[in-house]
Amino acid sequence: MPMDTTKQENPQAEWMINRRFPTYGDLLAMFGIFIAVQIVVTLIGSIALLFTGQGIIDLEPFAKGRFLALTSLVALTLTALLIWWYRRLRKAQTIHIGLGYKGLKPLLIGWCFLLMLAASIVLEPLYELMPTPNQDFGRGWWSFLAVVVIAPCFEEWICRGQIYGSLRTRYGVARSMVLSALVFGLMHVQPVPVVNAFVLGLVLAFIYHVCNTLWAPIILHALNNAIAYFMTLAGYGDQTFRSLFGESQTGYLIFYATALVLCVGSLIRIWRLLQAEQSRSTTSVESPQNASEEQKISSEKQ
């Protein structure tokens, strides 16, 4: 009896028990859609270039930037539409993707930005063991548009809006953050970008969850890409923080320790925030059942 009353008072309770989407297979399918579309669009674009007597390698920097922007726009738009269609095919629960500005929290965005920088410093010794990634995205405003505008907007819509939003309906916040960040990382293929994007994806999912607006992760994502873009243009794309300190290893160790403390402290704070939220959610879900039991006891006494 209490269970039936709970279902009546909480219409989503039955759906939450019988939910089917997304499974891990669905997650793999959405990731496969992204990879397949990227390959197909790039291949078609490369074939089209061959009819002009050029290959991607032969393109001038500005032409390469234009090629990257156009293929990214087509591929990411098509990916977003196909994932939306796949969710409808699987009869997934409707998800809300926040696009308002009221949820933006400048101090939180600034803290998460520092956290991203600190994480890249802490992980730098690991990056030094990996192959140097290819960061040739051309030059000019087309390449800037591709890296700093198109990629953040569409990737956040796909990874945080659709994928994380879908996962959160079944697996809860913490696990969904990890799974969506894993997908986001693997989308970047090369070892260093995979690890970097995974950590970045955790931060982006967290700030999206807290602010409940997609503009928050878009801003952070764009800032991250802009820094990488301009550092590459300035010729510092392959340099490490260690090399910037030269022979001053003491200075670098202090710098590294500060970044490490910031990362550890931030992770503890984020974990406590998520735990507190989970406790509040559990209490709110159990309260209708407790209320129904109290009503039943009261009616029996009467």
Short mmCIF file of C-alpha atoms in Angstrom, two decimals:
data_model
loop_
_atom_site.label_atom_id
_atom_site.label_comp_id
_atom_site.label_asym_id
_atom_site.label_seq_id
_atom_site.Cartn_x
_atom_site.Cartn_y
_atom_site.Cartn_z
CA MET A 1 0.00 0.00 0.00
CA PRO A 2 2.66 2.63 0.82
CA MET A 3 4.37 1.87 -2.51
CA ASP A 4 1.15 2.42 -4.49
CA THR A 5 0.51 5.70 -2.67
CA THR A 6 4.04 6.85 -3.43
CA LYS A 7 3.55 6.17 -7.14
CA GLN A 8 0.31 8.15 -7.12
CA GLU A 9 1.84 11.14 -5.34
CA ASN A 10 5.09 11.00 -7.32
CA PRO A 11 4.27 10.30 -11.01
CA GLN A 12 7.94 9.81 -11.87
CA ALA A 13 8.52 7.10 -9.23
CA GLU A 14 7.28 4.25 -11.43
CA TRP A 15 9.27 5.47 -14.42
CA MET A 16 12.42 5.72 -12.30
CA ILE A 17 11.98 2.07 -11.27
CA ASN A 18 11.27 0.77 -14.78
CA ARG A 19 13.67 3.04 -16.72
CA ARG A 20 15.56 1.53 -19.64
CA PHE A 21 17.37 4.45 -21.28
CA PRO A 22 20.22 5.08 -21.38
CA THR A 23 22.06 1.77 -21.08
CA TYR A 24 25.80 1.49 -21.55
CA GLY A 25 24.98 0.29 -25.05
CA ASP A 26 23.13 3.56 -25.69
CA LEU A 27 26.15 5.49 -24.45
CA LEU A 28 28.36 3.53 -26.85
CA ALA A 29 25.89 4.16 -29.67
CA MET A 30 25.91 7.94 -29.09
CA PHE A 31 29.70 7.91 -29.00
CA GLY A 32 29.72 5.85 -32.21
CA ILE A 33 27.45 8.40 -33.89
CA PHE A 34 29.96 11.15 -33.12
CA ILE A 35 32.97 9.19 -34.40
CA ALA A 36 31.19 7.91 -37.53
CA VAL A 37 29.94 11.37 -38.51
CA GLN A 38 33.39 12.90 -37.99
CA ILE A 39 35.00 10.28 -40.22
CA VAL A 40 32.37 10.49 -42.96
CA VAL A 41 32.26 14.30 -43.11
CA THR A 42 36.07 14.60 -43.08
CA LEU A 43 36.34 11.93 -45.78
CA ILE A 44 33.76 13.65 -47.99
CA GLY A 45 35.50 16.99 -47.48
CA SER A 46 38.88 15.46 -48.33
CA ILE A 47 37.48 13.89 -51.51
CA ALA A 48 35.96 17.23 -52.49
CA LEU A 49 39.38 18.83 -52.04
CA LEU A 50 40.97 16.28 -54.36
CA PHE A 51 38.79 17.56 -57.22
CA THR A 52 40.48 20.93 -56.76
CA GLY A 53 43.88 19.27 -57.01
CA GLN A 54 44.70 19.69 -53.29
CA GLY A 55 44.90 17.59 -50.18
CA ILE A 56 44.42 18.66 -46.58
CA ILE A 57 48.20 18.67 -46.03
CA ASP A 58 48.70 20.92 -49.05
CA LEU A 59 46.29 23.60 -47.87
CA GLU A 60 47.58 27.01 -46.86
CA PRO A 61 47.08 27.86 -43.15
CA PHE A 62 44.09 30.15 -43.81
CA ALA A 63 42.47 27.66 -46.20
CA LYS A 64 43.03 24.90 -43.63
CA GLY A 65 41.26 27.00 -41.00
CA ARG A 66 38.29 27.47 -43.34
CA PHE A 67 38.18 23.74 -44.10
CA LEU A 68 38.25 22.92 -40.38
CA ALA A 69 35.46 25.40 -39.59
CA LEU A 70 33.14 24.15 -42.35
CA THR A 71 33.67 20.44 -41.67
CA SER A 72 33.30 20.98 -37.90
CA LEU A 73 30.07 22.91 -38.36
CA VAL A 74 28.58 20.25 -40.64
CA ALA A 75 29.79 17.27 -38.58
CA LEU A 76 28.75 18.62 -35.17
CA THR A 77 25.36 19.81 -36.42
CA LEU A 78 24.69 16.40 -37.96
CA THR A 79 25.89 14.65 -34.78
CA ALA A 80 23.54 16.71 -32.58
CA LEU A 81 20.58 15.94 -34.86
CA LEU A 82 21.35 12.21 -35.05
CA ILE A 83 21.73 11.86 -31.28
CA TRP A 84 18.43 13.73 -30.83
CA TRP A 85 16.82 11.33 -33.33
CA TYR A 86 18.38 8.32 -31.59
CA ARG A 87 16.94 9.43 -28.23
CA ARG A 88 13.48 9.72 -29.78
CA LEU A 89 13.89 6.28 -31.36
CA ARG A 90 14.73 4.85 -27.94
CA LYS A 91 11.76 6.70 -26.38
CA ALA A 92 14.05 8.43 -23.91
CA GLN A 93 12.69 10.62 -21.16
CA THR A 94 12.42 14.28 -22.12
CA ILE A 95 15.35 16.27 -20.74
CA HIS A 96 15.59 19.97 -20.05
CA ILE A 97 18.65 21.72 -21.49
CA GLY A 98 19.01 25.06 -19.72
CA LEU A 99 19.82 28.01 -21.98
CA GLY A 100 19.03 30.92 -19.67
CA TYR A 101 21.49 33.47 -18.34
CA LYS A 102 20.14 33.79 -14.79
CA GLY A 103 22.02 30.72 -13.60
CA LEU A 104 25.43 32.10 -14.53
CA LYS A 105 27.69 32.50 -11.49
CA PRO A 106 30.86 34.51 -12.35
CA LEU A 107 32.71 33.53 -9.16
CA LEU A 108 32.00 29.84 -9.74
CA ILE A 109 33.08 30.11 -13.38
CA GLY A 110 36.30 31.82 -12.26
CA TRP A 111 36.97 29.11 -9.66
CA CYS A 112 36.38 26.34 -12.20
CA PHE A 113 38.65 28.13 -14.68
CA LEU A 114 41.46 28.16 -12.12
CA LEU A 115 40.73 24.51 -11.38
CA MET A 116 41.15 23.63 -15.07
CA LEU A 117 44.48 25.43 -15.22
CA ALA A 118 45.64 23.78 -11.99
CA ALA A 119 44.63 20.34 -13.28
CA SER A 120 46.65 20.83 -16.47
CA ILE A 121 49.70 21.73 -14.34
CA VAL A 122 49.26 18.70 -12.06
CA LEU A 123 48.88 16.34 -15.05
CA GLU A 124 51.83 17.80 -16.95
CA PRO A 125 54.33 15.08 -15.88
CA LEU A 126 51.92 12.52 -17.36
CA TYR A 127 51.60 14.51 -20.59
CA GLU A 128 55.38 14.55 -20.96
CA LEU A 129 55.32 10.75 -21.25
CA MET A 130 52.82 10.84 -24.13
CA PRO A 131 53.28 11.63 -27.82
CA THR A 132 53.02 15.32 -28.70
CA PRO A 133 49.54 15.90 -30.15
CA ASN A 134 48.96 17.41 -33.58
CA GLN A 135 47.49 20.88 -33.04
CA ASP A 136 47.50 22.12 -36.63
CA PHE A 137 44.15 23.87 -36.98
CA GLY A 138 45.22 26.47 -39.53
CA ARG A 139 45.18 30.23 -39.11
CA GLY A 140 42.84 33.17 -39.45
CA TRP A 141 39.38 33.98 -38.15
CA TRP A 142 37.96 30.76 -39.66
CA SER A 143 40.22 28.64 -37.46
CA PHE A 144 39.39 30.85 -34.46
CA LEU A 145 35.70 30.38 -35.20
CA ALA A 146 36.13 26.60 -35.38
CA VAL A 147 38.16 26.22 -32.19
CA VAL A 148 36.73 28.90 -29.90
CA VAL A 149 33.08 29.20 -31.04
CA ILE A 150 31.82 26.19 -33.03
CA ALA A 151 33.49 23.44 -31.00
CA PRO A 152 32.49 24.75 -27.52
CA CYS A 153 28.87 25.48 -28.49
CA PHE A 154 28.13 22.22 -30.29
CA GLU A 155 30.22 19.93 -28.09
CA GLU A 156 28.54 21.28 -24.97
CA TRP A 157 25.11 20.82 -26.53
CA ILE A 158 26.03 17.21 -27.38
CA CYS A 159 28.13 16.14 -24.37
CA ARG A 160 26.63 18.12 -21.50
CA GLY A 161 23.16 18.82 -22.86
CA GLN A 162 22.18 15.53 -24.51
CA ILE A 163 24.60 12.87 -23.24
CA TYR A 164 25.07 14.05 -19.63
CA GLY A 165 21.42 15.09 -19.47
CA SER A 166 20.36 11.59 -20.58
CA LEU A 167 22.74 9.81 -18.20
CA ARG A 168 21.64 11.90 -15.22
CA THR A 169 18.07 10.61 -15.51
CA ARG A 170 19.28 7.09 -14.71
CA TYR A 171 22.71 7.04 -13.09
CA GLY A 172 22.65 10.12 -10.88
CA VAL A 173 24.98 13.11 -10.94
CA ALA A 174 28.40 11.74 -9.94
CA ARG A 175 28.45 8.68 -12.21
CA SER A 176 26.95 10.68 -15.08
CA MET A 177 29.73 13.25 -14.76
CA VAL A 178 32.37 10.54 -15.07
CA LEU A 179 30.67 8.73 -17.96
CA SER A 180 29.98 11.88 -19.98
CA ALA A 181 33.55 13.11 -19.34
CA LEU A 182 34.88 9.76 -20.53
CA VAL A 183 32.93 10.07 -23.78
CA PHE A 184 34.08 13.68 -24.17
CA GLY A 185 37.69 12.63 -23.63
CA LEU A 186 37.60 9.73 -26.10
CA MET A 187 36.14 12.06 -28.73
CA HIS A 188 39.54 13.78 -28.88
CA VAL A 189 41.34 10.56 -30.00
CA GLN A 190 44.98 11.55 -29.27
CA PRO A 191 46.39 10.54 -25.84
CA VAL A 192 47.12 14.00 -24.37
CA PRO A 193 43.85 15.59 -25.53
CA VAL A 194 41.94 12.51 -24.31
CA VAL A 195 43.24 12.85 -20.74
CA ASN A 196 42.95 16.63 -20.76
CA ALA A 197 39.40 16.55 -22.16
CA PHE A 198 38.34 13.92 -19.61
CA VAL A 199 39.39 16.16 -16.71
CA LEU A 200 37.91 19.19 -18.44
CA GLY A 201 34.68 17.24 -18.99
CA LEU A 202 34.33 16.59 -15.26
CA VAL A 203 34.58 20.30 -14.50
CA LEU A 204 32.20 21.24 -17.32
CA ALA A 205 29.59 18.71 -16.19
CA PHE A 206 29.84 19.99 -12.62
CA ILE A 207 29.36 23.63 -13.52
CA TYR A 208 26.49 22.77 -15.86
CA HIS A 209 24.82 20.82 -13.08
CA VAL A 210 25.22 23.63 -10.55
CA CYS A 211 24.33 26.56 -12.84
CA ASN A 212 21.67 24.66 -14.82
CA THR A 213 22.50 26.65 -17.94
CA LEU A 214 24.57 25.47 -20.90
CA TRP A 215 26.19 28.88 -21.20
CA ALA A 216 28.36 28.19 -18.14
CA PRO A 217 30.26 25.20 -19.64
CA ILE A 218 30.29 26.91 -23.07
CA ILE A 219 32.11 29.91 -21.58
CA LEU A 220 34.63 27.71 -19.75
CA HIS A 221 35.15 25.51 -22.81
CA ALA A 222 35.68 28.56 -25.03
CA LEU A 223 38.21 30.06 -22.58
CA ASN A 224 40.13 26.78 -22.45
CA ASN A 225 40.24 26.50 -26.25
CA ALA A 226 41.15 30.18 -26.67
CA ILE A 227 44.18 29.79 -24.40
CA ALA A 228 45.34 26.70 -26.32
CA TYR A 229 44.69 28.48 -29.63
CA PHE A 230 46.68 31.63 -28.87
CA MET A 231 49.50 29.72 -27.18
CA THR A 232 49.85 27.61 -30.32
CA LEU A 233 49.84 30.70 -32.54
CA ALA A 234 52.51 32.28 -30.32
CA GLY A 235 54.69 29.18 -30.64
CA TYR A 236 54.24 27.97 -27.06
CA GLY A 237 51.89 25.10 -27.85
CA ASP A 238 54.54 22.43 -27.21
CA GLN A 239 56.13 24.08 -24.18
CA THR A 240 55.54 22.88 -20.63
CA PHE A 241 55.22 24.88 -17.43
CA ARG A 242 58.41 23.23 -16.25
CA SER A 243 60.33 24.70 -19.18
CA LEU A 244 59.03 28.20 -18.41
CA PHE A 245 60.84 28.09 -15.04
CA GLY A 246 64.13 27.17 -16.68
CA GLU A 247 66.67 25.99 -14.12
CA SER A 248 64.63 27.21 -11.14
CA GLN A 249 63.31 23.83 -10.00
CA THR A 250 62.43 25.21 -6.56
CA GLY A 251 60.13 27.77 -8.14
CA TYR A 252 58.51 25.08 -10.27
CA LEU A 253 57.97 22.78 -7.26
CA ILE A 254 56.25 25.59 -5.34
CA PHE A 255 54.14 26.35 -8.41
CA TYR A 256 53.25 22.66 -8.84
CA ALA A 257 52.45 22.19 -5.13
CA THR A 258 50.11 25.20 -5.20
CA ALA A 259 48.26 23.75 -8.20
CA LEU A 260 48.04 20.37 -6.47
CA VAL A 261 46.57 21.87 -3.28
CA LEU A 262 44.02 23.79 -5.36
CA CYS A 263 43.00 20.61 -7.18
CA VAL A 264 42.69 18.47 -4.07
CA GLY A 265 40.81 21.16 -2.15
CA SER A 266 38.45 21.73 -5.07
CA LEU A 267 37.75 18.01 -5.48
CA ILE A 268 36.93 17.67 -1.77
CA ARG A 269 34.62 20.69 -1.98
CA ILE A 270 32.87 19.36 -5.10
CA TRP A 271 32.43 15.92 -3.54
CA ARG A 272 30.86 17.40 -0.41
CA LEU A 273 28.51 19.54 -2.47
CA LEU A 274 27.35 16.52 -4.48
CA GLN A 275 26.97 14.39 -1.34
CA ALA A 276 24.89 17.09 0.34
CA GLU A 277 22.69 17.39 -2.74
CA GLN A 278 22.23 13.62 -2.91
CA SER A 279 21.15 13.58 0.73
CA ARG A 280 18.58 16.31 0.08
CA SER A 281 17.26 14.43 -2.98
CA THR A 282 16.94 11.18 -1.01
CA THR A 283 15.03 12.97 1.72
CA SER A 284 12.63 14.58 -0.77
CA VAL A 285 11.95 11.25 -2.50
CA GLU A 286 11.28 9.43 0.79
CA SER A 287 9.07 12.17 2.25
CA PRO A 288 5.91 11.32 0.19
CA GLN A 289 6.07 7.71 1.39
CA ASN A 290 6.57 8.81 5.00
CA ALA A 291 3.64 11.21 4.67
CA SER A 292 1.39 8.44 3.31
CA GLU A 293 2.35 6.12 6.17
CA GLU A 294 1.53 8.84 8.71
CA GLN A 295 -1.86 9.41 7.07
CA LYS A 296 -2.56 5.66 7.19
CA ILE A 297 -1.69 5.45 10.90
CA SER A 298 -3.83 8.51 11.62
CA SER A 299 -6.83 7.04 9.77
CA GLU A 300 -6.47 3.71 11.64
CA LYS A 301 -6.48 5.53 15.00
CA GLN A 302 -9.68 7.31 14.04
#
